[in-house]
Short mmCIF file of C-alpha atoms and ligand atoms in Angstrom, two decimals:
data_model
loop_
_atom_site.label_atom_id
_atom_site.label_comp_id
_atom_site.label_asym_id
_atom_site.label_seq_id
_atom_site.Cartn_x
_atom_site.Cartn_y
_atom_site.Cartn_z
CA UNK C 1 -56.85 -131.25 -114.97
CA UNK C 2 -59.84 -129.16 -114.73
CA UNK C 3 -61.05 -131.14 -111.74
CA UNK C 4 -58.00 -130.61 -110.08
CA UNK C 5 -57.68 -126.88 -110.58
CA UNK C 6 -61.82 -126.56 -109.63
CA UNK C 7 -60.07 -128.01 -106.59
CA UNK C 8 -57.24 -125.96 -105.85
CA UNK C 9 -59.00 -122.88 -106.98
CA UNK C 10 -62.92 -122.96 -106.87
CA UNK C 11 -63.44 -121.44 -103.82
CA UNK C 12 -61.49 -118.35 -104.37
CA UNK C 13 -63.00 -118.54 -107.70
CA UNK C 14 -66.24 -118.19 -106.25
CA UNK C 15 -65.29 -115.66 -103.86
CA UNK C 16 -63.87 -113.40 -106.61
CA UNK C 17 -66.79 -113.80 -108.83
CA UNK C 18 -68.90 -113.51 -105.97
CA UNK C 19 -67.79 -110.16 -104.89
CA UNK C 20 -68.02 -108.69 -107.99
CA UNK C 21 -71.99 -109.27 -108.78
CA UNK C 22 -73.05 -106.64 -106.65
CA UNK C 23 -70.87 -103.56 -108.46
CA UNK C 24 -72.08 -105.31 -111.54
CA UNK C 25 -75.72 -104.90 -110.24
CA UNK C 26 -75.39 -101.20 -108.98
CA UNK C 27 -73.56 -100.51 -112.20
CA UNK C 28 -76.44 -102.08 -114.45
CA UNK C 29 -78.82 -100.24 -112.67
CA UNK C 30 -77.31 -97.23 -112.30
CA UNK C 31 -77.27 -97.21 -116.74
CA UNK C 32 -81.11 -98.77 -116.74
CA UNK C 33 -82.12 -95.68 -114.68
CA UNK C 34 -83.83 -97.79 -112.57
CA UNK C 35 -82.88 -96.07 -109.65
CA UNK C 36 -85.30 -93.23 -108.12
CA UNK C 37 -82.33 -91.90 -105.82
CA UNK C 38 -79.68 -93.15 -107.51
CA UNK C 39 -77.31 -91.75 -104.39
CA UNK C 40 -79.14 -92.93 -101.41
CA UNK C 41 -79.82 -96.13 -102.91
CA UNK C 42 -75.91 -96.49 -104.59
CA UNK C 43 -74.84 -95.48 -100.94
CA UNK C 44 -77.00 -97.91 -98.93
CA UNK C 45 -76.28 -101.12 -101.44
CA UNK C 46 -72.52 -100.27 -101.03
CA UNK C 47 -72.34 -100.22 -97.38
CA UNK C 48 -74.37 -103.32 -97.09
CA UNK C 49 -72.04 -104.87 -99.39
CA UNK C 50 -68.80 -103.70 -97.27
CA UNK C 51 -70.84 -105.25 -94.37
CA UNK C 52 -71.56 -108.32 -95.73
CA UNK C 53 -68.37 -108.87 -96.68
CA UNK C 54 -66.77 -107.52 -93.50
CA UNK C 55 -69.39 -110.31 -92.04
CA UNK C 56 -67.47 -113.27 -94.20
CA UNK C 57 -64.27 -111.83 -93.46
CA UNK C 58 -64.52 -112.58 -89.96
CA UNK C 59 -66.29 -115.91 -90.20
CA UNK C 60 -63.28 -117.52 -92.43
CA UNK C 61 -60.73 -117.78 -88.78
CA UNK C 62 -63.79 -119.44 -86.67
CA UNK C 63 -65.13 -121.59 -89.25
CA UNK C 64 -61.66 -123.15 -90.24
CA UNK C 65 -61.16 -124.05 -86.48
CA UNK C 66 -64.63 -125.64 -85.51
CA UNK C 67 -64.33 -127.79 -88.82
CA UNK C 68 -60.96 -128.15 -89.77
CA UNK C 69 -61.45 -126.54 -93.21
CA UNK C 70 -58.33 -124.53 -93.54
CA UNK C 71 -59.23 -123.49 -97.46
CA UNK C 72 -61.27 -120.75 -96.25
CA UNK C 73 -58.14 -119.01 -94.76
CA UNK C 74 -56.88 -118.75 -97.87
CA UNK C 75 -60.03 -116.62 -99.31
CA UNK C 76 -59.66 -114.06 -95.97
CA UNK C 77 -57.07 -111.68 -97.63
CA UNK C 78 -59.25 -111.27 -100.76
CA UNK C 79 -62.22 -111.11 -98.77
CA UNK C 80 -60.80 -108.21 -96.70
CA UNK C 81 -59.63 -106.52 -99.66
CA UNK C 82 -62.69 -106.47 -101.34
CA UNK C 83 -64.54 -105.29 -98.51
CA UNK C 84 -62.30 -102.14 -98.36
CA UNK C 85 -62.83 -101.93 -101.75
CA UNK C 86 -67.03 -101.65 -101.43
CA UNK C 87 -66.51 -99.42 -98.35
CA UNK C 88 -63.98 -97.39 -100.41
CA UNK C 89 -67.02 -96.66 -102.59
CA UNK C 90 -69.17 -96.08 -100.27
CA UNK C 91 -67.20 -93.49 -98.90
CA UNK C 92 -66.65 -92.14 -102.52
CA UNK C 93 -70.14 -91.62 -103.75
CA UNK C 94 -71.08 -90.09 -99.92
CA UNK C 95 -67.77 -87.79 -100.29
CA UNK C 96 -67.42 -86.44 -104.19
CA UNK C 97 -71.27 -87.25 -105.75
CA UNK C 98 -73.28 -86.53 -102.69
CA UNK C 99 -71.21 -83.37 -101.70
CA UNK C 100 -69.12 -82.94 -104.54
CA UNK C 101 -66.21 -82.98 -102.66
CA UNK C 102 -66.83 -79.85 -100.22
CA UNK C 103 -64.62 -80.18 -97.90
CA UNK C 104 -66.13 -76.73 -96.25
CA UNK C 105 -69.24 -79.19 -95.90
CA UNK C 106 -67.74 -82.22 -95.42
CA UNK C 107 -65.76 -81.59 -92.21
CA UNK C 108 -68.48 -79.81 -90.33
CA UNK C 109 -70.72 -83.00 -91.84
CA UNK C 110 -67.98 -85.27 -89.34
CA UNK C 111 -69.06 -83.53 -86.13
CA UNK C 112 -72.63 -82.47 -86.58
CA UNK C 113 -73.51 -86.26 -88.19
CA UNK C 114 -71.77 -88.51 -85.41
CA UNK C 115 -72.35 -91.57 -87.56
CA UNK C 116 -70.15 -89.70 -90.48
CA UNK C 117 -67.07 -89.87 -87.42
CA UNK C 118 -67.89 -94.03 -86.94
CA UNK C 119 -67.69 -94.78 -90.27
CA UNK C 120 -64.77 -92.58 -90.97
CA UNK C 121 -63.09 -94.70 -88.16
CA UNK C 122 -63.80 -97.64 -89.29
CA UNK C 123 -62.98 -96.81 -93.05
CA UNK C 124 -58.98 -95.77 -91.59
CA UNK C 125 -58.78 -98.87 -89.94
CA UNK C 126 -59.91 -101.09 -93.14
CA UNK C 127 -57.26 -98.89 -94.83
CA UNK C 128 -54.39 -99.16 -92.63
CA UNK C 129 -55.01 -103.69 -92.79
CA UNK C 130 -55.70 -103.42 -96.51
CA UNK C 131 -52.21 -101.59 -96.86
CA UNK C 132 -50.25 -104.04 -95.15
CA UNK C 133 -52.21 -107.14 -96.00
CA UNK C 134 -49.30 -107.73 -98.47
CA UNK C 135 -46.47 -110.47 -97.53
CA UNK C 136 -43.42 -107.63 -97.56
CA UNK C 137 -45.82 -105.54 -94.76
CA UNK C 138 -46.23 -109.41 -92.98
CA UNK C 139 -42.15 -109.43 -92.83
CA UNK C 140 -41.73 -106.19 -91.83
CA UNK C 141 -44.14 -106.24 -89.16
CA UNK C 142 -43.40 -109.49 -87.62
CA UNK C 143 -45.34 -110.66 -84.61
CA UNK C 144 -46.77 -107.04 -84.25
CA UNK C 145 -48.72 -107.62 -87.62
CA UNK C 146 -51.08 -110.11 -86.28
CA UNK C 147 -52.15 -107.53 -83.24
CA UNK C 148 -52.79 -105.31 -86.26
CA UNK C 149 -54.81 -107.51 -87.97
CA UNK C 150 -56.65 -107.82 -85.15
CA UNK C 151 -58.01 -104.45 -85.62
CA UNK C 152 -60.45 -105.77 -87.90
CA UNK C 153 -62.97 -106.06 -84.67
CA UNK C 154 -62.80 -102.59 -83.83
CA UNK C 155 -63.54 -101.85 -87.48
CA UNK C 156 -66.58 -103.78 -86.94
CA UNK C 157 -67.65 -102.60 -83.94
CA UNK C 158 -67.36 -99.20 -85.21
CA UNK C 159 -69.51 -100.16 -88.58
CA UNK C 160 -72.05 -101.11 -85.67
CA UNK C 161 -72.46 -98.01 -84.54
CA UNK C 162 -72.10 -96.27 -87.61
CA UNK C 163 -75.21 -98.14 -88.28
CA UNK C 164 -77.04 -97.49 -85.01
CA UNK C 165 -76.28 -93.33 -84.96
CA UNK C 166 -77.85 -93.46 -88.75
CA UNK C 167 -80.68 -95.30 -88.13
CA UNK C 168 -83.98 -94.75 -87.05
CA UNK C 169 -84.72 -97.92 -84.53
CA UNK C 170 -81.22 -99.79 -82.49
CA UNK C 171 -82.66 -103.56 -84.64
CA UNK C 172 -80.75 -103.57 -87.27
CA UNK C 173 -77.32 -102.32 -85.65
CA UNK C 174 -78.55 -105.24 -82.79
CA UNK C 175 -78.39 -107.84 -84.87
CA UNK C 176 -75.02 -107.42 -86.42
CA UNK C 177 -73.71 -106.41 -82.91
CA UNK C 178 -74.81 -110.05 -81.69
CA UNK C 179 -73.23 -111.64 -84.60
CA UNK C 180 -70.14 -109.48 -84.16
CA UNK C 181 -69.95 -110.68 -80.39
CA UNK C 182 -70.65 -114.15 -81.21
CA UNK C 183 -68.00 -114.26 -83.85
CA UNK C 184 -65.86 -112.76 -81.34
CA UNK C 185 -67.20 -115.50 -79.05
CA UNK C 186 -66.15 -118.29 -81.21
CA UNK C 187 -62.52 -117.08 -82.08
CA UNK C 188 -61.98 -118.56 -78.17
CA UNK C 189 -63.84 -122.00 -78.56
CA UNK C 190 -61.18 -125.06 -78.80
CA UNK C 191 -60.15 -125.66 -82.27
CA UNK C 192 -60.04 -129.07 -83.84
CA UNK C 193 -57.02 -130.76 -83.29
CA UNK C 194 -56.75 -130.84 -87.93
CA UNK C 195 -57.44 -127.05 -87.61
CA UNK C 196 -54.63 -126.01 -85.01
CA UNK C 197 -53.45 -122.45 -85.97
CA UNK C 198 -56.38 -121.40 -87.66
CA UNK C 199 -56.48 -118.05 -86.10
CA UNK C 200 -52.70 -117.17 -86.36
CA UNK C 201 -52.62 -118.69 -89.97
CA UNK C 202 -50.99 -115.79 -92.33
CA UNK C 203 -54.07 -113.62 -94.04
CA UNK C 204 -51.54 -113.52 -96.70
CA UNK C 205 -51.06 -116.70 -97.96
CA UNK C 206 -53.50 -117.08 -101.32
C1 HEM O 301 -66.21 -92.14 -94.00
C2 HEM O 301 -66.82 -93.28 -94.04
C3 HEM O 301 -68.30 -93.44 -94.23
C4 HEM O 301 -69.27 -92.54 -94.58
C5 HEM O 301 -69.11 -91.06 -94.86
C6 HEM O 301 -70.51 -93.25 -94.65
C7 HEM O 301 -71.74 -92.68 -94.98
C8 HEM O 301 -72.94 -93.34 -95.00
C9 HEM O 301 -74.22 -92.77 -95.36
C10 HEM O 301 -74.42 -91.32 -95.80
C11 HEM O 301 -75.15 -93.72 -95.23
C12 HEM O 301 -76.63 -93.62 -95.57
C13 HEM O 301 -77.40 -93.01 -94.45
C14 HEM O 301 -78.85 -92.90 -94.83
O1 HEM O 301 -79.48 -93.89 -95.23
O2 HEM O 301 -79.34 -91.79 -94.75
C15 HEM O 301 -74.48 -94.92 -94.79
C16 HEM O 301 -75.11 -96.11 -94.52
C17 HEM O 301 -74.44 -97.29 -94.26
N1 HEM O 301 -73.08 -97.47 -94.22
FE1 HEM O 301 -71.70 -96.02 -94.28
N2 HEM O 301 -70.28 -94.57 -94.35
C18 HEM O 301 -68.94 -94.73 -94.09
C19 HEM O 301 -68.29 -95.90 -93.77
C20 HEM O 301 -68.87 -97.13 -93.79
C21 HEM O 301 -68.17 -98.38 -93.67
C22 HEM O 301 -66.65 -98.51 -93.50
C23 HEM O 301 -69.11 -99.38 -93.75
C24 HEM O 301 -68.95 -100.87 -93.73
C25 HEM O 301 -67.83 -101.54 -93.88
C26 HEM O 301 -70.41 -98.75 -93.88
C27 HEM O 301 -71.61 -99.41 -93.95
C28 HEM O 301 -72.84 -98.81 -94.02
C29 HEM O 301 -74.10 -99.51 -93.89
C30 HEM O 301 -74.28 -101.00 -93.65
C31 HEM O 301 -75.11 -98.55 -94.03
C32 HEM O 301 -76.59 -98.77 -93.85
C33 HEM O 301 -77.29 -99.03 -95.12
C34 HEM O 301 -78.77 -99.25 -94.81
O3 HEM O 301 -79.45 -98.28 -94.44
O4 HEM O 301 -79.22 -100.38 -94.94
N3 HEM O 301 -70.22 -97.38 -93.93
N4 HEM O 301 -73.14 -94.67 -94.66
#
């Protein structure tokens, strides 16, 4: 019985338990004291983590259709919603620790720091799919849900250049750009015949 539930369930198991080791980490941390700049650090190791995430997200459609292993598109929609969830606090500790929620601040802070604007972008567009990731917003959306869903790239490509405006050197924001194209890329290579429908495959469906 166990066997067949590890089965059934063990990867979204993992997934679940997975995404929740880094808030456990920050959180420990963050009670140890053992940060020196416990907002630029929270900030940076919550972003990352959206990114990462965001990263896996988008791996789940190609991977199923170059080997055929559709269980992966069932861990997309909580994959997705837990990288909204990371960005969410990212955006959180920037916007009500870091400035306390000053919105006299925080709206000249969109225009004068460009990279604010990207990641604002981005964070609306995780919003809007995580909002209608649910089955009733699938229904009521039809075919013109899947376009939506689409989105996701542009939420990426804007987290790309939220990272290049904020950073110092273009390498790091180069690297996820080229594994952003190349997942991009591989969306358009010929499934497996086993994994047919990988790509329009409901995020939905747990
Ligand atoms: C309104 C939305 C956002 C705001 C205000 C914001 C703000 C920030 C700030 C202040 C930093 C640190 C800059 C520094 O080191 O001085 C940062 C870094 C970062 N953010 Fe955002 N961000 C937003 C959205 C996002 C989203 C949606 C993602 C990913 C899904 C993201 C991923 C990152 C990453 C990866 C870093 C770089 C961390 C590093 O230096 O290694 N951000 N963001």
């Amino acid at each position: 019985m166990m066997r067949t539930f590890l089965k059934r369930h063990g990867l979204k198991l993992v997934i679940h338990l997975g995404a929740l080791v880094p808030a456990v980490v920050m959180a420990l941390q963050l009670a140890r004291g053992s940060y020196l700049d416990p907002i630029r650090q929270m900030t940076t190791a919550s972003g990352n983590t959206a990114l990462a995430l965001l990263g896996l997200t988008l791996t789940c459609t190609p991977l199923a259709r170059l080997t055929g292993f559709r269980a992966v598109l069932r861990v997309r929609r909580p994959l997705g919603l837990y990288t909204f969830s990371y960005a969410a606090l990212h955006l959180l500790i920037f916007a009500g620790w870091d400035y306390g929620f000053a919105w006299d601040l925080l709206i000249p802070a969109l225009f004068t720091q460009r990279f604010v604007l990207a990641g604002l972008a981005a964070f609306v567009i995780l919003l809007a799919l995580a909002l209608t990731s649910t089955r009733g917003w699938q229904q009521r959306l039809g075919r013109w849900w899947k376009r939506l869903q689409r989105w996701v790239y542009a939420a990426a490509g804007l987290v790309v250049l939220h990272v290049l405006l904020l950073s110092k050197t273009p390498d790091k924001a180069l690297r996820y750009g080229i594994v952003l194209v190349l997942l991009l890329v591989l969306r358009w290579v010929p499934a497996r015949p086993s994994a047919q429908g990988a790509s329009s495959a409901p995020v939905t469906k747990d």
